[in-house]
Amino acid sequence: LIREREAKRLKRRLEKMDMMLRAQFGQDPSAMAALAAEMNFFQLPVSGVELDSQLLGKMAFEEQNNSSLH
């Protein structure tokens, strides 16, 4: 239950970050490095949630790449 709640909170935070950073990704490759560092910084000790955050981050990253190409 706690893990689910944590994953939802993480997803909401990622969605907020996604909105803010979407515009930057096209112009600023260093934003990608900053995001990667931030994701590493926020990794949680619970392996399930950590894995979820990595997967969500990877999905967001791929989405970013796709949206900047179009």
C-alpha positions as MATLAB code, in Angstrom:
seq = 'LIREREAKRLKRRLEKMDMMLRAQFGQDPSAMAALAAEMNFFQLPVSGVELDSQLLGKMAFEEQNNSSLH';
ca = [
       0.000    0.000    0.000;
       2.772    2.425    0.963;
       4.679    1.461   -2.160;
       1.632    2.157   -4.346;
       1.095    5.552   -2.743;
       4.785    6.378   -3.174;
       4.680    5.353   -6.839;
       1.635    7.555   -7.458;
       3.312   10.513   -5.789;
       6.446    9.913   -7.845;
       4.404    9.701  -11.026;
       2.687   13.012  -10.253;
       6.048   14.648   -9.596;
       7.414   13.264  -12.867;
       4.376   14.563  -14.744;
       4.929   18.025  -13.256;
       8.608   17.893  -14.190;
       7.583   16.704  -17.644;
       5.383   19.768  -18.165;
       8.109   22.149  -17.012;
      10.974   20.530  -18.897;
       9.236   19.609  -22.149;
      10.106   22.959  -23.757;
      13.716   22.846  -22.561;
      14.597   19.430  -23.969;
      14.604   20.559  -27.598;
      16.997   23.446  -27.008;
      19.008   22.393  -23.975;
      20.819   19.028  -23.840;
      22.151   19.893  -20.378;
      18.550   19.760  -19.125;
      18.677   16.033  -19.837;
      21.781   15.640  -17.675;
      20.151   17.684  -14.919;
      17.070   15.487  -15.043;
      19.172   12.317  -14.909;
      21.055   13.643  -11.890;
      17.785   14.613  -10.219;
      16.315   11.158  -10.805;
      19.398    9.543   -9.262;
      19.201   11.928   -6.327;
      15.559   11.066   -5.657;
      15.920    7.293   -5.918;
      14.255    5.532   -3.028;
      15.692    2.643   -1.013;
      12.628    0.465   -1.683;
      13.688   -1.452   -4.774;
      10.176   -1.766   -6.223;
       9.554    1.972   -6.129;
      13.080    2.650   -7.356;
      12.475    0.404  -10.340;
       9.144    2.135  -10.995;
      10.821    5.537  -10.934;
      13.468    4.347  -13.386;
      10.818    2.942  -15.717;
       8.719    6.104  -15.509;
      11.812    8.187  -16.099;
      12.759    6.098  -19.112;
       9.243    6.428  -20.515;
       9.263   10.186  -19.939;
      12.685   10.419  -21.571;
      11.519    8.520  -24.659;
       8.369   10.633  -24.820;
      10.550   13.738  -24.656;
      12.695   12.514  -27.547;
       9.648   11.740  -29.649;
       7.994   15.085  -28.985;
      11.151   17.054  -29.786;
      11.507   15.254  -33.128;
       8.042   16.198  -34.351;
];
